[in-house]
Short mmCIF file of C-alpha atoms and ligand atoms in Angstrom, two decimals:
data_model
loop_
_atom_site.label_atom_id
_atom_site.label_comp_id
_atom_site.label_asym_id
_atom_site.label_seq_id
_atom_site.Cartn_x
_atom_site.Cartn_y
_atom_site.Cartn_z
CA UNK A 1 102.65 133.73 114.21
CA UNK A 2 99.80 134.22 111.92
CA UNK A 3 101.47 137.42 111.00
CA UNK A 4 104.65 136.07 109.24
CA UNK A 5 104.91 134.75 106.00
CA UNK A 6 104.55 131.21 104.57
CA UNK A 7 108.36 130.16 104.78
CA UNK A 8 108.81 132.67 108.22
CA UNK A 9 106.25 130.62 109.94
CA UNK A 10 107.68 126.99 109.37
CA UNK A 11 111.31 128.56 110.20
CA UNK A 12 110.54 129.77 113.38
CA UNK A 13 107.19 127.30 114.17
CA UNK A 14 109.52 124.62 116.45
CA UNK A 15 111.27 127.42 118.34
CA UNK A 16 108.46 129.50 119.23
CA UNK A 17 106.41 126.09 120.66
CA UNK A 18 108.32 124.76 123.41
CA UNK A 19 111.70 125.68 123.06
CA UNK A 20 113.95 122.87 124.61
CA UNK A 21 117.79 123.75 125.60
CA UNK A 22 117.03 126.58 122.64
CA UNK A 23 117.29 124.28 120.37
CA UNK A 24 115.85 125.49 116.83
CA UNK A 25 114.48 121.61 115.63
CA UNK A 26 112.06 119.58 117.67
CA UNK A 27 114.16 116.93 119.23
CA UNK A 28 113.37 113.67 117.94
CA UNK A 29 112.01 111.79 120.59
CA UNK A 30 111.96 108.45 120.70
CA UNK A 31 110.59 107.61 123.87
CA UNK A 32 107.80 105.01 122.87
CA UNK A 33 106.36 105.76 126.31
CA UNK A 34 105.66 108.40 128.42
CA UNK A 35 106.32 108.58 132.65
CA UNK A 36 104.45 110.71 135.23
CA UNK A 37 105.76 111.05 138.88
CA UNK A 38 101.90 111.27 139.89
CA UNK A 39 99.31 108.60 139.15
CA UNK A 40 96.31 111.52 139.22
CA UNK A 41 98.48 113.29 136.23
CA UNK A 42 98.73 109.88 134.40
CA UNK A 43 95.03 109.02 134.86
CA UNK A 44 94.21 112.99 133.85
CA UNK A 45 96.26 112.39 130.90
CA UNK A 46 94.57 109.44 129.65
CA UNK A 47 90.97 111.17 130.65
CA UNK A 48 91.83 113.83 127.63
CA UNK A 49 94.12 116.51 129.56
CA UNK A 50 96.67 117.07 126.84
CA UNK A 51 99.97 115.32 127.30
CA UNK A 52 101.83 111.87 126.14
CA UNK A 53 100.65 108.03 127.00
CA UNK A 54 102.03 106.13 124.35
CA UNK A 55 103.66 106.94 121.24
CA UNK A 56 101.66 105.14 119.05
CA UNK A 57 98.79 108.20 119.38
CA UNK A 58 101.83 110.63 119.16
CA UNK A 59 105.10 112.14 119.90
CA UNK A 60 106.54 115.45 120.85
CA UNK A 61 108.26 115.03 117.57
CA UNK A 62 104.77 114.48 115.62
CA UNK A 63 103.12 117.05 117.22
CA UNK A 64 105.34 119.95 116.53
CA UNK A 65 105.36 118.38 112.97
CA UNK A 66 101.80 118.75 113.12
CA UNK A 67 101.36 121.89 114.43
CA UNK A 68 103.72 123.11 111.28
CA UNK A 69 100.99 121.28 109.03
CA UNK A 70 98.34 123.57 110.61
CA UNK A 71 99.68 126.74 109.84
CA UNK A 72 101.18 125.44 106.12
CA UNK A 73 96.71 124.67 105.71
CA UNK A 74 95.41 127.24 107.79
CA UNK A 75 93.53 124.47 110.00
CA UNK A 76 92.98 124.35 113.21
CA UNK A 77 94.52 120.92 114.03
CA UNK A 78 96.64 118.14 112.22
CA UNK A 79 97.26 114.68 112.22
CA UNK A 80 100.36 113.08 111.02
CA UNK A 81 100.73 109.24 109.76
CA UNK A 82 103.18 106.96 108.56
CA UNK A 83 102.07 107.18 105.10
CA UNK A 84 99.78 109.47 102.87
CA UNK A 85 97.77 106.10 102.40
CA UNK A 86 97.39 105.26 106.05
CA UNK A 87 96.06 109.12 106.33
CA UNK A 88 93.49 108.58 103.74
CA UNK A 89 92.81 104.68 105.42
CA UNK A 90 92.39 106.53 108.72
CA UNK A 91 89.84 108.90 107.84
CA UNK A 92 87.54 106.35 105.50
CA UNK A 93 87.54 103.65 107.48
CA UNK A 94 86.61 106.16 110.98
CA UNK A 95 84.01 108.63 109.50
CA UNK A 96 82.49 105.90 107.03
CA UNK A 97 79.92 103.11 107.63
CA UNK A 98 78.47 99.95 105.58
CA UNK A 99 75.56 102.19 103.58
CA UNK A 100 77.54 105.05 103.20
CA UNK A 101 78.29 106.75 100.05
CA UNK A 102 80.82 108.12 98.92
CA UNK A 103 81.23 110.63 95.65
CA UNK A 104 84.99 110.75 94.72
CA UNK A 105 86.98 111.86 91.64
CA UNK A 106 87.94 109.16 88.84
CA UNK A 107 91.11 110.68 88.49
CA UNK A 108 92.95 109.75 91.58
CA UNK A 109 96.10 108.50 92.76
CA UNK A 110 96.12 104.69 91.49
CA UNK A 111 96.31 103.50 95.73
CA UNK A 112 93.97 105.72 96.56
CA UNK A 113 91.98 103.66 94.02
CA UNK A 114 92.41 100.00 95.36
CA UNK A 115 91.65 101.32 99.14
CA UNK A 116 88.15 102.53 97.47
CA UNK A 117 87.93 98.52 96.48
CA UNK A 118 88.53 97.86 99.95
CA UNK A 119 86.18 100.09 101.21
CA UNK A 120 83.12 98.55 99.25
CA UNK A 121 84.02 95.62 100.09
CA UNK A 122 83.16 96.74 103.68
CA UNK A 123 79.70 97.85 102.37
CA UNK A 124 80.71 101.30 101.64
CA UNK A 125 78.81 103.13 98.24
CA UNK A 126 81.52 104.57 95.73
CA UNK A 127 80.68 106.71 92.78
CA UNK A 128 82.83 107.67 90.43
CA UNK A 129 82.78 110.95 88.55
CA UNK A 130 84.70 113.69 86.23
CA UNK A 131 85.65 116.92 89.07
CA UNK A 132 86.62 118.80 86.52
CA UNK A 133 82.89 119.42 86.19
CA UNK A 134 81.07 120.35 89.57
CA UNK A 135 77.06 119.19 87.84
CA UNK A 136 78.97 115.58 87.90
CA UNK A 137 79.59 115.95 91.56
CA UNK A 138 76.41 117.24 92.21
CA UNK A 139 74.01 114.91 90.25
CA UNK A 140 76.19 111.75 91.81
CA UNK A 141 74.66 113.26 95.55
CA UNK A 142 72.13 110.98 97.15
CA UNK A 143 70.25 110.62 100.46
CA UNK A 144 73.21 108.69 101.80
CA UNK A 145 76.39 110.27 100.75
CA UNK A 146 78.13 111.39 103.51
CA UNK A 147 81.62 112.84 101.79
CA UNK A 148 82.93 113.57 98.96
CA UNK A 149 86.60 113.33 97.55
CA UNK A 150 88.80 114.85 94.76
CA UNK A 151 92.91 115.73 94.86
CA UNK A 152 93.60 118.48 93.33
CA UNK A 153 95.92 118.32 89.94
CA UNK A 154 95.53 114.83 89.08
CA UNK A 155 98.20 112.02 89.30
CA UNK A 156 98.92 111.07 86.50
CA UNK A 157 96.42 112.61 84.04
CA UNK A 158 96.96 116.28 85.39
CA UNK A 159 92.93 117.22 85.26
CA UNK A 160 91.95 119.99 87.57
CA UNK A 161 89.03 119.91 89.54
CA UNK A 162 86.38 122.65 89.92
CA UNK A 163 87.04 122.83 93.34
CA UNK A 164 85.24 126.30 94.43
CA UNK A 165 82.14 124.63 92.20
CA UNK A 166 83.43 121.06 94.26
CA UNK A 167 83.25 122.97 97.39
CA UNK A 168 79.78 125.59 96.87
CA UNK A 169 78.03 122.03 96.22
CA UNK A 170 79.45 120.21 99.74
CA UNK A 171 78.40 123.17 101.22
CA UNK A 172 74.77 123.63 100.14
CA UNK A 173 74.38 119.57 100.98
CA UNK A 174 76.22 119.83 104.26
CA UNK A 175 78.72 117.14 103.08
CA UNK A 176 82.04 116.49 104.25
CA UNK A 177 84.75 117.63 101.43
CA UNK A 178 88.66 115.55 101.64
CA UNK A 179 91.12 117.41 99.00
CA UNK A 180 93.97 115.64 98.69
CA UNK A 181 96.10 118.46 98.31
CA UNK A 182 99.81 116.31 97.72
CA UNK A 183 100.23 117.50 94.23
CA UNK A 184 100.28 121.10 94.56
CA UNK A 185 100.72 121.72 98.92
CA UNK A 186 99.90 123.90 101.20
CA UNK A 187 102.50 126.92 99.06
CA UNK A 188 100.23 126.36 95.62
CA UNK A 189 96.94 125.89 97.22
CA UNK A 190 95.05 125.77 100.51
CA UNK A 191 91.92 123.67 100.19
CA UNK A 192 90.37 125.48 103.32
CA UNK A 193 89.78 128.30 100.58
CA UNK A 194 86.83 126.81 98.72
CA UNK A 195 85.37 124.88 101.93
CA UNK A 196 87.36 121.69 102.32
CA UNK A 197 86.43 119.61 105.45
CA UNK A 198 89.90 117.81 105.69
CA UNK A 199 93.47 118.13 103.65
CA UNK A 200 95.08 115.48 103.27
CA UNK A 201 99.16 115.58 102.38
CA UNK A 202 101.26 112.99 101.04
CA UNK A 203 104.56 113.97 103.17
CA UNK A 204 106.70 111.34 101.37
CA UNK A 205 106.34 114.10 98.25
CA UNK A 206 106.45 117.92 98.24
CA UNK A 207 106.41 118.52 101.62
CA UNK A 208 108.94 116.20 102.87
CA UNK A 209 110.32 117.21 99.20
CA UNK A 210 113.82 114.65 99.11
CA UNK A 211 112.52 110.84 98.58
CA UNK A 212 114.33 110.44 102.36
CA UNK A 213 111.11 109.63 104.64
CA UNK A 214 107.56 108.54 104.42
CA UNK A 215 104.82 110.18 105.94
CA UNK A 216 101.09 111.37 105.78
CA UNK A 217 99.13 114.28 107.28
CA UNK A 218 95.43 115.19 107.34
CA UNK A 219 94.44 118.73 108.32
CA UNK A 220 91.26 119.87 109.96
CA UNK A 221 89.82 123.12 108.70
CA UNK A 222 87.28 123.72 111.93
CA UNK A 223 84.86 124.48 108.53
CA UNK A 224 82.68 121.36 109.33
CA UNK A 225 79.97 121.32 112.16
CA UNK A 226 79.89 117.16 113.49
CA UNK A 227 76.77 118.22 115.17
CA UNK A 228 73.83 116.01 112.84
CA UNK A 229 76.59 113.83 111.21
CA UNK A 230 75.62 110.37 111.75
CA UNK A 231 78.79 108.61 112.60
CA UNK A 232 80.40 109.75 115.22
CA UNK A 233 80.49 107.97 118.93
CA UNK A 234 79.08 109.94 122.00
CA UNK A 235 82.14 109.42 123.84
CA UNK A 236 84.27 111.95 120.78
CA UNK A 237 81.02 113.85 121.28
CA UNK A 238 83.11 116.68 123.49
CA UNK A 239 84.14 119.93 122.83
CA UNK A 240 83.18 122.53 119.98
CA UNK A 241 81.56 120.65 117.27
CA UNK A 242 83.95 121.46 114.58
CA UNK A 243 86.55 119.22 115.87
CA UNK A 244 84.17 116.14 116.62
CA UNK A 245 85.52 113.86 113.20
CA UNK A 246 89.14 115.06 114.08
CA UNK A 247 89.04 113.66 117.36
CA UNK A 248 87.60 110.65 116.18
CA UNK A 249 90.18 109.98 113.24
CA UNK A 250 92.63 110.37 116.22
CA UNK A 251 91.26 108.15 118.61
CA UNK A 252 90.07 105.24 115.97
CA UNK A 253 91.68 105.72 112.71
CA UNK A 254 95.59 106.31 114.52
CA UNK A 255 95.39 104.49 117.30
CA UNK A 256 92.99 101.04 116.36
CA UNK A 257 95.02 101.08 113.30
CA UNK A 258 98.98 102.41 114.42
CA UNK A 259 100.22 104.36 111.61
CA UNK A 260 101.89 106.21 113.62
CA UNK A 261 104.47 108.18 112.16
CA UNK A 262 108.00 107.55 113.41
CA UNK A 263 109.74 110.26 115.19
CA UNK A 264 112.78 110.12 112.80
CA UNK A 265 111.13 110.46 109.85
CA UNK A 266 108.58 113.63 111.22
CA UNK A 267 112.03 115.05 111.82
CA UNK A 268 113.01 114.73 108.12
CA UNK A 269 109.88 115.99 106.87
CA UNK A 270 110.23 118.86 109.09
CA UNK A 271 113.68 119.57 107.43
CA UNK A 272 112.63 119.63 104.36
CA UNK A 273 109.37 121.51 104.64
CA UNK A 274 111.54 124.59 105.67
CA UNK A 275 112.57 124.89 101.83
CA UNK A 276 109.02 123.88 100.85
CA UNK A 277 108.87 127.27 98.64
CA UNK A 278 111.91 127.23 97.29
CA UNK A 279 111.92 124.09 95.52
CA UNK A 280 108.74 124.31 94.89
CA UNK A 281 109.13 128.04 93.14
CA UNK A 282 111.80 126.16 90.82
CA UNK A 283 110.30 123.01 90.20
CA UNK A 284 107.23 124.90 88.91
CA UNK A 285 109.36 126.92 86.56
CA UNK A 286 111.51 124.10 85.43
CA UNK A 287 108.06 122.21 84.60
CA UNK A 288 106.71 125.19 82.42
CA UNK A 289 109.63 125.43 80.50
CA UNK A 290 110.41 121.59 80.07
CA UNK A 291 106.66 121.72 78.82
CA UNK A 292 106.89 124.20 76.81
CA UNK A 293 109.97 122.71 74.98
CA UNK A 294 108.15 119.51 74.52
CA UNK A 295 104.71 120.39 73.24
CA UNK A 296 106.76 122.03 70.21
CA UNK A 297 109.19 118.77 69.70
CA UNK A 298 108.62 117.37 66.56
CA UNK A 299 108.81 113.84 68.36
CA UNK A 300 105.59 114.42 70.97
CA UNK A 301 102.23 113.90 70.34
CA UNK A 302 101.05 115.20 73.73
CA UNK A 303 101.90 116.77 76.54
CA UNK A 304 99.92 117.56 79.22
CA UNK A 305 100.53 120.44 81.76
CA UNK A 306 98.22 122.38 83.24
CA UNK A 307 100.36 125.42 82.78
CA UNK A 308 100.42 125.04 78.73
CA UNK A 309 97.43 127.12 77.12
CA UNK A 310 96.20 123.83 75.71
CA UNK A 311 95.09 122.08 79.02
CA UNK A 312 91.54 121.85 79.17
CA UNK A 313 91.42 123.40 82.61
CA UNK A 314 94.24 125.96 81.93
CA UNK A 315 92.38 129.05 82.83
CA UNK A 316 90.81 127.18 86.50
CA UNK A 317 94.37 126.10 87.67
CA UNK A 318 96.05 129.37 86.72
CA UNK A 319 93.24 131.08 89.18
CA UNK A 320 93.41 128.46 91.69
CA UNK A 321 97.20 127.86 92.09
CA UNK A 322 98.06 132.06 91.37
CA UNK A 323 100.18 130.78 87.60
CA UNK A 324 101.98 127.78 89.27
CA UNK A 325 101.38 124.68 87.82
CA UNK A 326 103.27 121.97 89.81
CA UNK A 327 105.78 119.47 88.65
CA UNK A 328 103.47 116.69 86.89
CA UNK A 329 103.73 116.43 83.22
CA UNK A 330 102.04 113.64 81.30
CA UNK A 331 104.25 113.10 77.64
CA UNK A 332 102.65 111.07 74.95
CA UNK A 333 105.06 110.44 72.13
CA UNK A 334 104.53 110.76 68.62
CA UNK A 335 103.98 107.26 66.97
CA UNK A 336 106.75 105.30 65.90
CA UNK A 337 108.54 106.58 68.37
CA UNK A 338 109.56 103.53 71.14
CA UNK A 339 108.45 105.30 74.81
CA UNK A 340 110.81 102.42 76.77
CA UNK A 341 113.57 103.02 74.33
CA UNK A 342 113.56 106.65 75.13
CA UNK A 343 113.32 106.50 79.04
CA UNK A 344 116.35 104.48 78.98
CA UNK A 345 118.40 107.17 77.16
CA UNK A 346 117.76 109.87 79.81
CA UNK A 347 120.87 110.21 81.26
CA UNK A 348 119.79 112.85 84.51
CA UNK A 349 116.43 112.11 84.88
CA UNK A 350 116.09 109.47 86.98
CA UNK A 351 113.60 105.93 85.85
CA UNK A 352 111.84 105.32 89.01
CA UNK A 353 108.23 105.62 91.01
CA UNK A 354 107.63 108.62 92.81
CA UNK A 355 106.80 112.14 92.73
CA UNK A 356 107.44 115.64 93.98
CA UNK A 357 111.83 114.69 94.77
CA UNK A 358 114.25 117.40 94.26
CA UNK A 359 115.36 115.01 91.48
CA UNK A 360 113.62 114.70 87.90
CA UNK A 361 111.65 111.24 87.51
CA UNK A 362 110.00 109.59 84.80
CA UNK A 363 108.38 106.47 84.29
CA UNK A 364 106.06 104.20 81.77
CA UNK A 365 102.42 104.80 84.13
CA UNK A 366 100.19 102.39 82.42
CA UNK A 367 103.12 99.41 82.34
CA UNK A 368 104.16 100.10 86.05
CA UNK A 369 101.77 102.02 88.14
CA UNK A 370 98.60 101.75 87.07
CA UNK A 371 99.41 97.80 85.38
CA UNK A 372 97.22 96.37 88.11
CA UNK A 373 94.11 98.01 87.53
CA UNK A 374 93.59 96.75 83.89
CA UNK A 375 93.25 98.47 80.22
CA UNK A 376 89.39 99.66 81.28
CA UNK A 377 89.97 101.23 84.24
CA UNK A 378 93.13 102.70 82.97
CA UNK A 379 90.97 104.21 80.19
CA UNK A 380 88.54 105.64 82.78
CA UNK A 381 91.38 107.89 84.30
CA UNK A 382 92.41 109.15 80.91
CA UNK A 383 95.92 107.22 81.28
CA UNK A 384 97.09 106.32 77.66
CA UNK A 385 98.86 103.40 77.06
CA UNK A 386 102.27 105.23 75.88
CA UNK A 387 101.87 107.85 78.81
CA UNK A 388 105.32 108.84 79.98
CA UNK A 389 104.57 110.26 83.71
CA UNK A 390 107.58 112.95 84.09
CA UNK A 391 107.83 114.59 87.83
CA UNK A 392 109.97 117.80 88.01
CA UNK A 393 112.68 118.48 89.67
CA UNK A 394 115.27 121.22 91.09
CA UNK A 395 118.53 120.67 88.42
CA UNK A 396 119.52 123.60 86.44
CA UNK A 397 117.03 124.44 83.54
CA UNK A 398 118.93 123.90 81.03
CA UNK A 399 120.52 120.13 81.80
CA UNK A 400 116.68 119.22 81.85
CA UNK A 401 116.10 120.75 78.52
CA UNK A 402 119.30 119.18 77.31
CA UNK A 403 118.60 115.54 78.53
CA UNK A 404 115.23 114.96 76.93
CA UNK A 405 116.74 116.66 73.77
CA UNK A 406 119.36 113.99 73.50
CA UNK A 407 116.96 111.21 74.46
CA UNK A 408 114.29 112.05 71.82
CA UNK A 409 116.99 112.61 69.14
CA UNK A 410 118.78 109.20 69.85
CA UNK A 411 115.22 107.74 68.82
C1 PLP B 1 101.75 109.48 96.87
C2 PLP B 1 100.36 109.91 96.93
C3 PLP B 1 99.50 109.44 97.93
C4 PLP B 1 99.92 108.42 98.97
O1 PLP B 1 100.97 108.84 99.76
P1 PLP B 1 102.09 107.83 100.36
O2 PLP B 1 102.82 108.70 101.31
O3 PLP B 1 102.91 107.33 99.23
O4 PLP B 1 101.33 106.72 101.03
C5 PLP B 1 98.20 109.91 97.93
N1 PLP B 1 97.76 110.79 97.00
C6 PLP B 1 98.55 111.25 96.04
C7 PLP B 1 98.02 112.24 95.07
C8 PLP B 1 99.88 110.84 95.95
O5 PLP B 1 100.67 111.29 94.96
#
């Protein structure tokens, strides 16, 4: 398989597994359990022979899903979930303990934010510090810290971590590295390249790619050796070393906590990965020039891209992500100029939460996303008050250009 391409591979993965009645998807099965005409086989199955028990710690369905996810990553195993935020739950709440510290990015994904407040509430350590400069990451490292976090392009901000500097320092400290790779995927970037321990996907955005199902994944690079980390049970103790946390994740995080993802929806996501590169090819080409046309606009104050020259970490994401920039573009408009009275005269793009569609979307982040967390947190992530969060999508070019032309001169 290895072989093929990118796209080839996620064509042809279901076929090539088990191939039932020749059919070219995965059935979705929705069999919540699973029957065995011998007890020994049942008990075998339960005592770690691989196989089906209940759905909640998987489905046929998930697992060729999963096994897609691998290949998209380069990993050696996956786990899917019913959300991106029950992924990132699973894998805190299972490798971490009360004393444990944790070194993440301050510009993350506003959820990804209040499950951190969760997590010290339960006694874990959280510090907070810029990635787009690996000495922050490295001076934040203490006799505790266990893991450390970043995603990749930033939502909603757009900073780029130093992740081969992220990645050189979890390394030399033998700590576990989580990219949360959602914003660009497995086609712009594959975390295993500067070291990650785990990916984690969003599935509800590029990958799944049309706003039709929810879903998470995380991906285990086998780049890890469990052996001296603290946390994990003798009983997940089995096997090579390098899949030790995996296992765990599996057996705690998914099954104490069931967010399981549903059969129907894996099959969606498994649709719409197959066109993964296409969209995404066009989405990051519709974002450069929609950019480009709005950092010259009279009307803007700002715009940030990471493909524009401007962006502080244009030369690291061009390297990273081979010139593709992804489909997040934070607009700041000039003053005077009314950001709610413009969103509502967008006639294509769409007002409305959510990233990485095949439609356009755009939304006021600090009144509606990140309202929660308050003016001085907001300030800590870099998210202006009049930030306009635009996500790219797959329309012709030129209606894009056209809409936000007619919205900004109707202001
Ligand atoms: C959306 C998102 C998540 C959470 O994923 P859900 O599937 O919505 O739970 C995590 N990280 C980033 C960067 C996201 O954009």
């Amino acid at each position: 398989m290895a072989k093929h391409g990118f796209t080839t591979n996620i064509l042809h993965c279901d076929r090539r597994g088990s191939v039932e009645h020749g059919a070219v998807h995965k059935p979705i099965h929705t069999s919540s359990q699973y029957a065995y005409a011998d007890s020994r086989e049942l008990a075998a199955v339960f005592q770690g022979k691989s196989g089906y028990t209940y759905a909640r710690q998987g489905t046929p369905t998930t697992d060729a899903l999963e096994k897609k996810i691998t290949l998209m990553e380069g990993g050696i195993s996956s786990l899917t979930f019913s959300t991106g935020m029950a992924a990132l739950s699973a894998l805190f709440t299972t490798l971490l303990r009360a004393g444990d510290h944790l070194v993440s990015s301050q510009y993350i994904f506003g959820n990804t934010n209040s499950l951190f407040g969760t997590l010290q509430l339960l006694g874990i350590e959280i510090t907070l510090v810029d990635p787009t400069d690996a000495a922050a990451v490295a001076a934040a490292i203490k006799p505790n810290t266990r893991m450390v976090f970043t995603e990749t392009i930033a939502n909603p901000g757009t900073q780029v971590a130093d992740l081969e500097g992220i990645g050189e320092i979890c390394l030399a400290n033998n700590l576990v590295l989580v990219v949360d790779n959602t914003l660009t995927s497995p086609w712009l970037f594959q975390p295993r390249k500067v070291g990650a321990t785990f990916v984690m996907n969003s599935l509800s955005k590029h990958i799944g790619g049309h706003a039709h199902a929810l879903g998470g994944s995380l991906t285990d690079t086998g780049l890890f050796d469990w052996s001296t980390y603290p946390n994990i049970l003798d009983v997940y103790k089995k096997g090579p070393t390098a899949g030790w946390g995996m296992t765990q994740i599996k057996k705690k995080g998914l099954r104490d906590m069931g967010g399981t993802l549903a059969a129907d929806a894996a099959h969606r996501i498994s649709v719409g990965a197959e066109t993964l590169s296409l969209r995404l090819d066009k989405i990051c080409s519709n974002a450069m020039a929609l950019a480009s046309f709005l950092s010259t606009h009279p009307k803007v104050a700002k715009v940030s891209y990471p493909g524009l020259a401007s962006h502080p970490q244009h030369a690291r994401a061009d390297k990273l992500f081979q010139g593709r920039f992804s489909m997040l573009l934070g607009v700041e408009l000039a003053a005077g100029v009314d950001p709610f009275e413009f969103l509502n005269k967008l006639e294509v793009v769409i007002l409305a939460t959510h990233v990485g569609d095949t439609r356009t979307l755009a939304l006021p982040a600090a009144h509606t996303i990140y309202y929660e967390m308050g003016p001085d947190l907001r300030a800590q992530m870099g998210i202006a008050d009049g930030l306009i969060r635009v996500s790219v999508g797959i329309e012709e070019e030129q209606d894009l250009l056209a809409d936000f032309n007619q919205a900004l001169a109707a202001c």
